[in-house]
PDB file of C-alpha atoms in Angstrom:
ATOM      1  CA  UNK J  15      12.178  18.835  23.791  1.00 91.00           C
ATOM      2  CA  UNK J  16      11.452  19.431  20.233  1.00 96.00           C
ATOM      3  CA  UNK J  17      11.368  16.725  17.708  1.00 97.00           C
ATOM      4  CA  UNK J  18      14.282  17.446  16.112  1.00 97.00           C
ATOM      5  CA  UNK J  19      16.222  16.915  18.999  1.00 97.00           C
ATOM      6  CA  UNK J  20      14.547  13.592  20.072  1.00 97.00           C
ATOM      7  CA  UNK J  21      15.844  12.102  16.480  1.00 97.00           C
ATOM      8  CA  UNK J  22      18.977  14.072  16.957  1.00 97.00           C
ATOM      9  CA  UNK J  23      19.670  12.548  20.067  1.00 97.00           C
ATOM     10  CA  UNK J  24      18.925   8.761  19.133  1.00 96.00           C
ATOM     11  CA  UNK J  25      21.033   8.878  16.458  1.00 96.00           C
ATOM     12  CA  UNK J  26      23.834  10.552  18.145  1.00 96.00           C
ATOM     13  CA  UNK J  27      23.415   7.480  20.777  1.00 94.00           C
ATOM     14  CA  UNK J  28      22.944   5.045  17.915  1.00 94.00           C
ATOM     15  CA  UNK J  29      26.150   6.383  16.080  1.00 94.00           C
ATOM     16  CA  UNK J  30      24.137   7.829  13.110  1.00 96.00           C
ATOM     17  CA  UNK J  31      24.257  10.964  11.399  1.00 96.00           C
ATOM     18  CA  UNK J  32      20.432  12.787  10.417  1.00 97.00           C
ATOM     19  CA  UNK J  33      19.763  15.765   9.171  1.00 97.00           C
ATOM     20  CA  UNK J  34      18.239  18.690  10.755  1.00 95.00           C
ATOM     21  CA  UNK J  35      15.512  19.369   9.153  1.00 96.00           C
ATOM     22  CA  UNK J  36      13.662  16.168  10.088  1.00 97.00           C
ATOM     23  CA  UNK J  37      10.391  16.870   8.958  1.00 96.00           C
ATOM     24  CA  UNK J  38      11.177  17.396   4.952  1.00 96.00           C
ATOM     25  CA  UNK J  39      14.144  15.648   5.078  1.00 97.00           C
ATOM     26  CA  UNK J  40      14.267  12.925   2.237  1.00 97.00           C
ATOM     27  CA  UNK J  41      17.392  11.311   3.837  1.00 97.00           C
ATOM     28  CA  UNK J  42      16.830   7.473   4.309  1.00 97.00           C
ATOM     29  CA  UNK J  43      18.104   7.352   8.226  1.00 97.00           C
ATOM     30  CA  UNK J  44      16.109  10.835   9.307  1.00 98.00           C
ATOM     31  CA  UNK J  45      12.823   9.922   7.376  1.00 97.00           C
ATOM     32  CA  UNK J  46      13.268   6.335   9.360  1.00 97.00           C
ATOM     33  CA  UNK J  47      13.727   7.606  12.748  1.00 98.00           C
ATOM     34  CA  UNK J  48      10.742  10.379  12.030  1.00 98.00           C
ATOM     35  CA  UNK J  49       8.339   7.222  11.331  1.00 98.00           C
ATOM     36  CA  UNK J  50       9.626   5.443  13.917  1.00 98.00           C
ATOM     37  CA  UNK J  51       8.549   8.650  16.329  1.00 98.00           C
ATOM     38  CA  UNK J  52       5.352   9.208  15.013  1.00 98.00           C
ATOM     39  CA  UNK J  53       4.837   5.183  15.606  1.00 98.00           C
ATOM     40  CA  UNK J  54       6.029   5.251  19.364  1.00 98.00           C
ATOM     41  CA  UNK J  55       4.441   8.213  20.089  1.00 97.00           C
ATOM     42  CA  UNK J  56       0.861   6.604  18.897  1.00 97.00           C
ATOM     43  CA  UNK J  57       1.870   3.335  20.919  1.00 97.00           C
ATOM     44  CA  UNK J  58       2.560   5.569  24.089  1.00 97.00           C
ATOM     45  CA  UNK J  59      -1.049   7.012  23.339  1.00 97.00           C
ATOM     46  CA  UNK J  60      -2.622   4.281  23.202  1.00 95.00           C
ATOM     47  CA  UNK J  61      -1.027   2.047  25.644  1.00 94.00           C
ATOM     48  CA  UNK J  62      -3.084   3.888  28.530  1.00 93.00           C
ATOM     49  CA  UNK J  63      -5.714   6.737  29.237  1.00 93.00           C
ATOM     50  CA  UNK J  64      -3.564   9.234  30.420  1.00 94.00           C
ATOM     51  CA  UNK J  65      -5.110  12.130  32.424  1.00 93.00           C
ATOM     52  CA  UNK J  66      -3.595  14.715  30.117  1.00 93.00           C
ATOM     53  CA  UNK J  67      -5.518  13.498  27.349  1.00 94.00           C
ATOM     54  CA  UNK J  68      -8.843  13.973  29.514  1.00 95.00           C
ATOM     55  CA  UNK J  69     -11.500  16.092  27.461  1.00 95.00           C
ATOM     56  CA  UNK J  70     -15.007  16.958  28.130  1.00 95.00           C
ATOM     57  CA  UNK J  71     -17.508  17.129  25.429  1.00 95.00           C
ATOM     58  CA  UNK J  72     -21.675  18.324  25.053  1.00 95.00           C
ATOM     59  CA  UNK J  73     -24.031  17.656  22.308  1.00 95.00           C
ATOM     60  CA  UNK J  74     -27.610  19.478  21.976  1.00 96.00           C
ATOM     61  CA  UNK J  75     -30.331  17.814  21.539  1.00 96.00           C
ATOM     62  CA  UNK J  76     -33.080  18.269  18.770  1.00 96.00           C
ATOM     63  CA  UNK J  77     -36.449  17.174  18.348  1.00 96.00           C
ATOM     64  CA  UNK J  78     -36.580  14.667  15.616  1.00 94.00           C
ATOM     65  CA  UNK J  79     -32.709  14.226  15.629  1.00 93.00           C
ATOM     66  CA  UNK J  80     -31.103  10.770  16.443  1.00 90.00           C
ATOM     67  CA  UNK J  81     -27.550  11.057  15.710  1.00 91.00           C
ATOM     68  CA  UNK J  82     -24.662  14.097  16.336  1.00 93.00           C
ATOM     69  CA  UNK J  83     -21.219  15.032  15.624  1.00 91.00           C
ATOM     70  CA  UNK J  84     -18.616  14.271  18.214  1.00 92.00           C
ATOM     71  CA  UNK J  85     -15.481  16.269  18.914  1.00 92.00           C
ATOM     72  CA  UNK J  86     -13.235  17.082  16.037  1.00 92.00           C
ATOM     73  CA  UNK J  87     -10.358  15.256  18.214  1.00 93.00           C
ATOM     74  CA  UNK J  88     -12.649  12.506  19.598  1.00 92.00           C
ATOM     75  CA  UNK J  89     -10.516   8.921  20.275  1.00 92.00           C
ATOM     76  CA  UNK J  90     -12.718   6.855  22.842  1.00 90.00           C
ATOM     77  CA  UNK J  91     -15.143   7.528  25.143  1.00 90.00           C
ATOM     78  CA  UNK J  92     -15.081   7.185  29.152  1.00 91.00           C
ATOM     79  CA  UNK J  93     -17.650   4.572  30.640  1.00 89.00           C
ATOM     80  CA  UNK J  94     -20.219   6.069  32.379  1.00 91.00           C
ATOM     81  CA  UNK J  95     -19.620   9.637  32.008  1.00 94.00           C
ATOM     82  CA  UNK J  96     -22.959  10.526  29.321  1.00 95.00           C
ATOM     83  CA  UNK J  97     -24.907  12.326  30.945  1.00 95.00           C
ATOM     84  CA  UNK J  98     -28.178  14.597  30.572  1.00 95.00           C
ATOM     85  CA  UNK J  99     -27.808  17.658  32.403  1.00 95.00           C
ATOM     86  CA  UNK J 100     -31.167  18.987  32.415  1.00 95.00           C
ATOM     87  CA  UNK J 101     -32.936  15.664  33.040  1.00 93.00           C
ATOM     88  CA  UNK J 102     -29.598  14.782  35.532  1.00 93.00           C
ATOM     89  CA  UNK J 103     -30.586  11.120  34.168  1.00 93.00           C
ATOM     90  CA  UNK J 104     -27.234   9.049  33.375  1.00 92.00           C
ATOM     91  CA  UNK J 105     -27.395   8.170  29.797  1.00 92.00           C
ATOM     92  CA  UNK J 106     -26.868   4.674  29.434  1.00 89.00           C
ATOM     93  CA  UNK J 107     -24.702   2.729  26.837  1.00 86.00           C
ATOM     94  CA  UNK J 108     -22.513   1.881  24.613  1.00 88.00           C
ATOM     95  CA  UNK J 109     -25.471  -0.086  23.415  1.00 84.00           C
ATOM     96  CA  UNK J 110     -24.546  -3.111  21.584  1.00 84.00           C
ATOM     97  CA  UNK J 111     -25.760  -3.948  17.942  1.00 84.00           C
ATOM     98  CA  UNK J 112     -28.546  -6.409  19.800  1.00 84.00           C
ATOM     99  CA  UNK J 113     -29.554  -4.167  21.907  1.00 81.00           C
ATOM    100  CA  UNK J 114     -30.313  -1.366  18.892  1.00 80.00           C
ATOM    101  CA  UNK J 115     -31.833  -3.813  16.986  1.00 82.00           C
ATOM    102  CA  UNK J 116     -34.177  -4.810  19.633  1.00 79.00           C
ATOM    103  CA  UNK J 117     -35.447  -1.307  20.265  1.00 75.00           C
ATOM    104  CA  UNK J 118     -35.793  -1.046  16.340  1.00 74.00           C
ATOM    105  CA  UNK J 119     -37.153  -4.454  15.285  1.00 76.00           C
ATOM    106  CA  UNK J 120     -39.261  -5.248  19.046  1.00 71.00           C
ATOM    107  CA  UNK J 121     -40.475  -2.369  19.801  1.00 64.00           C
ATOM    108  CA  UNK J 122     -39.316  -1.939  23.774  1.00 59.00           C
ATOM    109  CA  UNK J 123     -40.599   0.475  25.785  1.00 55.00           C
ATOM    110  CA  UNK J 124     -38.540   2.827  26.364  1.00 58.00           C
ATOM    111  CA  UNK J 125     -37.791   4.224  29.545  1.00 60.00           C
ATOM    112  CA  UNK J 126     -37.094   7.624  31.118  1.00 63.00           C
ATOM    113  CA  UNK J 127     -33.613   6.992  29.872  1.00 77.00           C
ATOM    114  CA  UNK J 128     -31.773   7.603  26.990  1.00 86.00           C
ATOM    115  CA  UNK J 129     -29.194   5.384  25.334  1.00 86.00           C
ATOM    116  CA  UNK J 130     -26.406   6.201  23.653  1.00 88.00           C
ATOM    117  CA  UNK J 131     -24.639   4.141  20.703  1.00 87.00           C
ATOM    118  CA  UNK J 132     -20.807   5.848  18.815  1.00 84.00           C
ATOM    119  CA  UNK J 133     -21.334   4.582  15.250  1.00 81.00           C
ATOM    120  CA  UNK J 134     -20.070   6.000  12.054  1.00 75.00           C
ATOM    121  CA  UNK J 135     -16.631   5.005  10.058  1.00 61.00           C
ATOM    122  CA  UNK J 136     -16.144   8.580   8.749  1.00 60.00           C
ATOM    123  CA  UNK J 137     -17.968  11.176  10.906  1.00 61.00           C
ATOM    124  CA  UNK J 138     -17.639   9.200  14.434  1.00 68.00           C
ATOM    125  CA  UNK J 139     -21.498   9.576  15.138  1.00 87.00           C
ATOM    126  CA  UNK J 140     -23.118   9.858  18.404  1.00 90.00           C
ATOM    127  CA  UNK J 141     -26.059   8.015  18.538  1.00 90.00           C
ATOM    128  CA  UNK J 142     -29.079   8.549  20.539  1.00 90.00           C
ATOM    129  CA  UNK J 143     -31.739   6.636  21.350  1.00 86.00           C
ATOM    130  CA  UNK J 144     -34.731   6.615  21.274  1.00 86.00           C
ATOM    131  CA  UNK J 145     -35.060   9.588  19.021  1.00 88.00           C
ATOM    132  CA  UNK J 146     -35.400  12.859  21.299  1.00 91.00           C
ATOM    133  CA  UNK J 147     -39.081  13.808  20.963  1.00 92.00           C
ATOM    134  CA  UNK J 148     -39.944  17.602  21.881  1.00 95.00           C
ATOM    135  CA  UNK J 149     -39.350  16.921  25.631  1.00 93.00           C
ATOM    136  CA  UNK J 150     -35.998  16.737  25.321  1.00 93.00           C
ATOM    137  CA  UNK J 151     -35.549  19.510  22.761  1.00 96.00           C
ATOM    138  CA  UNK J 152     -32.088  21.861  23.533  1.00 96.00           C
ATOM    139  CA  UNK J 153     -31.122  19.003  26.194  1.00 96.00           C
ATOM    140  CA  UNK J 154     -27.294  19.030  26.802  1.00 97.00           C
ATOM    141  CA  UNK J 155     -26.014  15.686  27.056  1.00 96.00           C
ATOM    142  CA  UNK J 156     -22.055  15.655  28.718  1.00 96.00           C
ATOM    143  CA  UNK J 157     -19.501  13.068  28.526  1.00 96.00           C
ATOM    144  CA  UNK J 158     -15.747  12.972  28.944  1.00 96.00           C
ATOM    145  CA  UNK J 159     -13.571  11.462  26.376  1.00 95.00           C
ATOM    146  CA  UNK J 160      -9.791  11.002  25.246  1.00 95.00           C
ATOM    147  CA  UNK J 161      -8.499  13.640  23.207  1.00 95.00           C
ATOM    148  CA  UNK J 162      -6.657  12.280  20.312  1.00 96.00           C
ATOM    149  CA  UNK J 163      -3.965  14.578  20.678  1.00 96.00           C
ATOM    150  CA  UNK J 164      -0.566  13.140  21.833  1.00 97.00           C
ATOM    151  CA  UNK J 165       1.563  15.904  19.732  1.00 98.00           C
ATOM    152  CA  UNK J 166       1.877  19.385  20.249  1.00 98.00           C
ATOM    153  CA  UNK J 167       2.461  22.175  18.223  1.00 97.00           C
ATOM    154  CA  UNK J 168       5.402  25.158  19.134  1.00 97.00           C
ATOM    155  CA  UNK J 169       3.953  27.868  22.337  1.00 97.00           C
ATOM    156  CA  UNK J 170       2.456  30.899  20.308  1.00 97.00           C
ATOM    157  CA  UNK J 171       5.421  34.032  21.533  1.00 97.00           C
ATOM    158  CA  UNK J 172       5.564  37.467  19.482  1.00 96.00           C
ATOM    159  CA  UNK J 173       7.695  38.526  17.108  1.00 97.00           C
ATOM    160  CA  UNK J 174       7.547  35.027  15.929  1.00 96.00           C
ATOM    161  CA  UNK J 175       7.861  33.909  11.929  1.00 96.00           C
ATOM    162  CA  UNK J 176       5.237  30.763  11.016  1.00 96.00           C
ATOM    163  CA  UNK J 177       4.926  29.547   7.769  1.00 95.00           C
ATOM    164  CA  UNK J 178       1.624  29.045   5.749  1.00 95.00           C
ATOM    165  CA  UNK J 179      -0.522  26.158   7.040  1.00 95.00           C
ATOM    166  CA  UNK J 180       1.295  25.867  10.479  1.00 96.00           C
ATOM    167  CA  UNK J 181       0.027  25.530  13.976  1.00 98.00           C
ATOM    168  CA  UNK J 182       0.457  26.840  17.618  1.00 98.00           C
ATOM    169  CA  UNK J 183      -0.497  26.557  21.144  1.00 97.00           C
ATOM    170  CA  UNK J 184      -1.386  28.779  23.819  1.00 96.00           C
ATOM    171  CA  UNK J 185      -3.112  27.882  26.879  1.00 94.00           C
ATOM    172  CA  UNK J 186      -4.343  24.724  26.287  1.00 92.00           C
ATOM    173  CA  UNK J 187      -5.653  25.775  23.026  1.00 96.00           C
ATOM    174  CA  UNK J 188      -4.540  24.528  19.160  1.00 97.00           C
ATOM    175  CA  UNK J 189      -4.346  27.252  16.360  1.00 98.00           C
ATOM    176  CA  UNK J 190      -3.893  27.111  12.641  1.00 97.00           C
ATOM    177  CA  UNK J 191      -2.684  29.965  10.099  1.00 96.00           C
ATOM    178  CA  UNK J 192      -3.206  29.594   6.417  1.00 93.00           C
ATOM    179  CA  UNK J 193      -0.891  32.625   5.505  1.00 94.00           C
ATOM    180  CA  UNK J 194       1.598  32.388   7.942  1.00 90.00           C
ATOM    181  CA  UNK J 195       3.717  35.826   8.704  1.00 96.00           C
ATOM    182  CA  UNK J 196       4.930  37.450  11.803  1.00 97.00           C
ATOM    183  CA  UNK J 197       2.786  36.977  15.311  1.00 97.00           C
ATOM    184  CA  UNK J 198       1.976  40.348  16.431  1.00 97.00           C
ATOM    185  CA  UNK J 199       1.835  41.656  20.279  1.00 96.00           C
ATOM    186  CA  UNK J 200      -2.159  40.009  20.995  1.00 96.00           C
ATOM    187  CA  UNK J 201      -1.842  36.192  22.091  1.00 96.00           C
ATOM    188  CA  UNK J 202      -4.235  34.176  20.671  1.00 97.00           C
ATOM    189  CA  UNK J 203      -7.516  33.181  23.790  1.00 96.00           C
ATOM    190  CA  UNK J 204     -10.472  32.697  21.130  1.00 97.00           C
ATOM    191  CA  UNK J 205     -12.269  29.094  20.894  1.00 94.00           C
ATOM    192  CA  UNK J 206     -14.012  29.645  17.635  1.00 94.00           C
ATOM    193  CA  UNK J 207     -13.511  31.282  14.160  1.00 96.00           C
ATOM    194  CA  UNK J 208     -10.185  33.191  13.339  1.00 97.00           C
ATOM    195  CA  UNK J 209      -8.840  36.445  14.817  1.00 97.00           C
ATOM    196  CA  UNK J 210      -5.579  38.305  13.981  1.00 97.00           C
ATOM    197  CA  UNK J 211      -2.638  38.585  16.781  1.00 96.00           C
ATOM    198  CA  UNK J 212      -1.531  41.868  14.784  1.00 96.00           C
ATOM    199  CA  UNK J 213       0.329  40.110  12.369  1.00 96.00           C
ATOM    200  CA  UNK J 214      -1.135  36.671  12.058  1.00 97.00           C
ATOM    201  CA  UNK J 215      -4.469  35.270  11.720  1.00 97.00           C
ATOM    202  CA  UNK J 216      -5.210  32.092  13.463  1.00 98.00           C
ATOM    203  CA  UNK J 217      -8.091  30.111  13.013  1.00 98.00           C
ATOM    204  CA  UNK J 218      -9.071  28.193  16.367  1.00 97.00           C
ATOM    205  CA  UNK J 219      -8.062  24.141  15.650  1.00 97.00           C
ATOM    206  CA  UNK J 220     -10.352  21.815  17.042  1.00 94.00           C
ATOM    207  CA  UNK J 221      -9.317  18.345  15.269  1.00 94.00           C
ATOM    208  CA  UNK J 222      -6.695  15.689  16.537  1.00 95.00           C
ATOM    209  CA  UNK J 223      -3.193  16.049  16.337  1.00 97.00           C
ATOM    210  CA  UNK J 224      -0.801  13.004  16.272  1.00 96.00           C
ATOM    211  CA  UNK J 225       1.644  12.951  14.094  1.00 97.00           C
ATOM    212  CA  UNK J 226       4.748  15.379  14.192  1.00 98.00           C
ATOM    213  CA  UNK J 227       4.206  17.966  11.289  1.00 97.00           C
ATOM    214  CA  UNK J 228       7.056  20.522  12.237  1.00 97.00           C
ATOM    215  CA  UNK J 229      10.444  20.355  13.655  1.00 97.00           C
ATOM    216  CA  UNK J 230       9.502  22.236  16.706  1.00 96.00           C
ATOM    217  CA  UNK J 231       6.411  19.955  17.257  1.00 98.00           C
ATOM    218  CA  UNK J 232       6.443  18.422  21.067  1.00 98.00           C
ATOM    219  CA  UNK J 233       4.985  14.983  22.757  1.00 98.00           C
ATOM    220  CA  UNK J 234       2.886  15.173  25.213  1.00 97.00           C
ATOM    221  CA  UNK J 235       4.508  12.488  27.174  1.00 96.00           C
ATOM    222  CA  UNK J 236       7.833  12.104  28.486  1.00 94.00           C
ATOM    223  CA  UNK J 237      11.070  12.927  26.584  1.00 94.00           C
ATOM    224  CA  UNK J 238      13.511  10.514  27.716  1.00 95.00           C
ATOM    225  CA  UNK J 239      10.358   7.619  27.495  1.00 96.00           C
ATOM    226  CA  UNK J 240       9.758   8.953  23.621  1.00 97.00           C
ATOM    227  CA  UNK J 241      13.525   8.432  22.932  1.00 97.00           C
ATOM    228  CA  UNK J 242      14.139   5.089  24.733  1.00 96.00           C
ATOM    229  CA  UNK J 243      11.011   3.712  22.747  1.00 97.00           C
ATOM    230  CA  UNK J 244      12.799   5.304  19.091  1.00 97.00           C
ATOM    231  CA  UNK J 245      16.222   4.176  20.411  1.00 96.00           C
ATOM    232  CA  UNK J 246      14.529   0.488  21.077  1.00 96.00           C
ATOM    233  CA  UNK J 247      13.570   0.072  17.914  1.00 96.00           C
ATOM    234  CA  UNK J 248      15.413   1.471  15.627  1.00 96.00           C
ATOM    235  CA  UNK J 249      18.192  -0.714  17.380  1.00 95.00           C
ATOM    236  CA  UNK J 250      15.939  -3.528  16.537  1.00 94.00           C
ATOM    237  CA  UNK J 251      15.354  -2.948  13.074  1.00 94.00           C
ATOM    238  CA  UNK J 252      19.400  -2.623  12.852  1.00 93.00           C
ATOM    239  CA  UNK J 253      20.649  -4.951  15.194  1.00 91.00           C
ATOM    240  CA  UNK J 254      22.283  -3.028  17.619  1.00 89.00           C
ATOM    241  CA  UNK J 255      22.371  -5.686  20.439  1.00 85.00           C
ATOM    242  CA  UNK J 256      24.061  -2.844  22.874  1.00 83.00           C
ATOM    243  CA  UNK J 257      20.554  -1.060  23.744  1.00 83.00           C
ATOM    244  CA  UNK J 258      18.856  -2.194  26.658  1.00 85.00           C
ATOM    245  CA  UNK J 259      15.259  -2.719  26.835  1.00 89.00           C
ATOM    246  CA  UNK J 260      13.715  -0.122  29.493  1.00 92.00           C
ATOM    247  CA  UNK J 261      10.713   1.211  26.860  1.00 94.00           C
ATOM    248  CA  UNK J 262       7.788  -0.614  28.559  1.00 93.00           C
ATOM    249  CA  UNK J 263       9.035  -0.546  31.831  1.00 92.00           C
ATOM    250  CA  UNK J 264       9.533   3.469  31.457  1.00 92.00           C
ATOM    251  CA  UNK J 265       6.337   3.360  29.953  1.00 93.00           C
ATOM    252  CA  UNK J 266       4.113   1.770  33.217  1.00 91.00           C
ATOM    253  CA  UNK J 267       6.277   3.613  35.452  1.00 89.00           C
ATOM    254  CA  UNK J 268       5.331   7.317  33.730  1.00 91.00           C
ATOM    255  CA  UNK J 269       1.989   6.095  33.788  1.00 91.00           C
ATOM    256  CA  UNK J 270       2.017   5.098  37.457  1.00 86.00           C
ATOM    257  CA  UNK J 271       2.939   8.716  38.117  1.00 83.00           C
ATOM    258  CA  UNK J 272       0.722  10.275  35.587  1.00 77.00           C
ATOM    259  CA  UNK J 273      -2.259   9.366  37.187  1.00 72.00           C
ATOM    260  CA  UNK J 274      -3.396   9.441  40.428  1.00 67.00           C
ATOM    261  CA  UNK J 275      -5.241   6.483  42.385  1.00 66.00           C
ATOM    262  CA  UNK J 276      -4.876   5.333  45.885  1.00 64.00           C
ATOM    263  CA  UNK J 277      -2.308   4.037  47.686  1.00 63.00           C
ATOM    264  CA  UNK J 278      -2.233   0.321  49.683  1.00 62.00           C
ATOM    265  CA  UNK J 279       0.352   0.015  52.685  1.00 58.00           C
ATOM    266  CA  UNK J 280       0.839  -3.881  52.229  1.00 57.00           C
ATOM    267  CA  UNK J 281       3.816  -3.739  55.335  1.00 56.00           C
ATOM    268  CA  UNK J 282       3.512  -5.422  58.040  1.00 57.00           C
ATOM    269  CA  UNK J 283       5.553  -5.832  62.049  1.00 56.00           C
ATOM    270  CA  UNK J 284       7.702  -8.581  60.186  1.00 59.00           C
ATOM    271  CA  UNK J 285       8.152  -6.857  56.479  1.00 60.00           C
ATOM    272  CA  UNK J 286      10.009  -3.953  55.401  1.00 60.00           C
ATOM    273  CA  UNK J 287       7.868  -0.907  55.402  1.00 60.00           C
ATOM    274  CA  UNK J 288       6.655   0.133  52.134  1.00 56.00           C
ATOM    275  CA  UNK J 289       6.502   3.967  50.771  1.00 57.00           C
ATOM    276  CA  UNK J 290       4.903   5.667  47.876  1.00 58.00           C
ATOM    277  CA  UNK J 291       6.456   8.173  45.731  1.00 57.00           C
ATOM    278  CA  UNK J 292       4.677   9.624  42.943  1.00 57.00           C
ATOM    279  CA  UNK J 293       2.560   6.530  42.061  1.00 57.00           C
ATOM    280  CA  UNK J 294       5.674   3.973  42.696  1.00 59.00           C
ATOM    281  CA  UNK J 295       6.361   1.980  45.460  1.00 54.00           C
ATOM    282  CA  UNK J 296      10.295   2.061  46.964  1.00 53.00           C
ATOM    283  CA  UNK J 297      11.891   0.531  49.868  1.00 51.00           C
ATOM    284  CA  UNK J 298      13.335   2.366  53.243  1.00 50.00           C
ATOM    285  CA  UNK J 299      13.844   6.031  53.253  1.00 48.00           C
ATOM    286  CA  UNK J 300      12.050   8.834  51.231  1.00 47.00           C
ATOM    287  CA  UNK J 301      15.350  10.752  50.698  1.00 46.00           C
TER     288      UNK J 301
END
């Protein structure tokens, strides 16, 4: 569900009129509900680590070199995921300020592992320490890590017109066009540099991508739990006692089903027996 039709649909609930061109629209109510998206969308984000923002990530070590660039679309870090592949030593961190300081200002011997440290306001370092000497020269360290991407552009099809400085998908992949055209009959597969469909060029997008920049732009998450959170709170910020608040119970529930975990049978000979269905726990029968 585009959107355009998540804001179309909240306001239709809401009794409001929008226009349908959210995205450029200048109209007071569409430009509201449009924030109000981008901001619920970000809270949904950020409210969990949802498997379908899982990415992996590699660095490559250089003699001399203490600090790297992470991911274009880097959010947070998993715990204990940083490793060294060639070593298959787990590199250990976050280190804490202290800790960096005492390697720097003690002098610690260091160990036959590596630490790592993410530092950096504008570049979202990867620190790693000690300094690789020449024994650890074209090392690949791997770690997992949240993808800050909780919107999605419109599926890449042929025959399709995008405008200058748009985006698509296709296969799990984010592409950008600076000229925009027609798409031609050659899906876009590449994961670096730009190559031409037959009728548009698309440069391969590694960066985040969180806010909605087109009206055909999707969430990743659940429709119906994006709308309830826009219909909560616009409703809020206009006093429209009728809505009922479901947002944050939609919210754990999608999550319970998002991701998987086990499953603890807490029924006994004198309780009611207990089932699991997609993460949540019901009563009695499965039908």
């Amino acid at each position: 569900m585009s959107i355009a039709t998540v804001i179309q649909n909240v306001a239709d609930e809401a009794g409001y009129t929008v226009e349908t061109n959210v995205v450029a629209s200048t109209e007071v109510t569409t430009k509201q509900l449009l924030a109000i998206a981008n901001r619920i969308n970000r809270d949904i984000f950020e409210a969990y680590p949802w498997p379908k923002c899982y990415a992996s990530g590699s660095i490559t070590l250089v003699t001399g070199q203490a600090s790297y660039q992470l991911p274009a679309s880097f959010s947070y870090y998993h715990y204990d995921t940083f490793w060294n592949q060639n070593t298959r030593w787990r590199v250990l961190g976050p280190m804490t300020p202290q800790e960096y300081a005492e390697f720097l200002g003690f002098g610690l011997n260091t160990t036959v592992y590596q630490r790592f440290q993410i530092r950096g306001i504008t570049n979202s370092e990867l620190l790693i320490s000690p300094t690789p000497g020449t024994q650890y020269n074209n090392n690949t360290i791997i770690f997992e890590y949240i993808a800050d991407r909780s919107v999605r552009p419109v599926t890449w099809t042929t025959a399709t017109a995008f405008a200058a400085n748009s985006y698509c998908f296709r296969n799990g992949n984010y592409y950008q066009t600076t000229a925009g055209g027609i798409t031609g009959a050659t899906p876009p597969t590449h994961t670096s540099g730009s190559v031409s469909d037959g009728g548009v060029t698309w440069a391969y997008y590694n960066g985040a991508y969180n806010q909605f920049l087109a009206n055909t732009d999707v969430s990743i998450f659940q429709e119906k739990l994006l709308e309830q959170g826009v219909l909560e709170r616009f409703a809020e910020i206009h006093g429209l006692d009728s809505i009922r608040p479901r947002f944050e119970q939609q919210l754990n529930e999608e999550f319970s089903r998002d991701r998987n975990g086990k499953v603890l049978y807490a029924g006994g000979h004198m309780r009611d027996p207990m089932f699991a269905r997609n993460g949540v726990a019901v009563f009695g029968t499965w039908i």
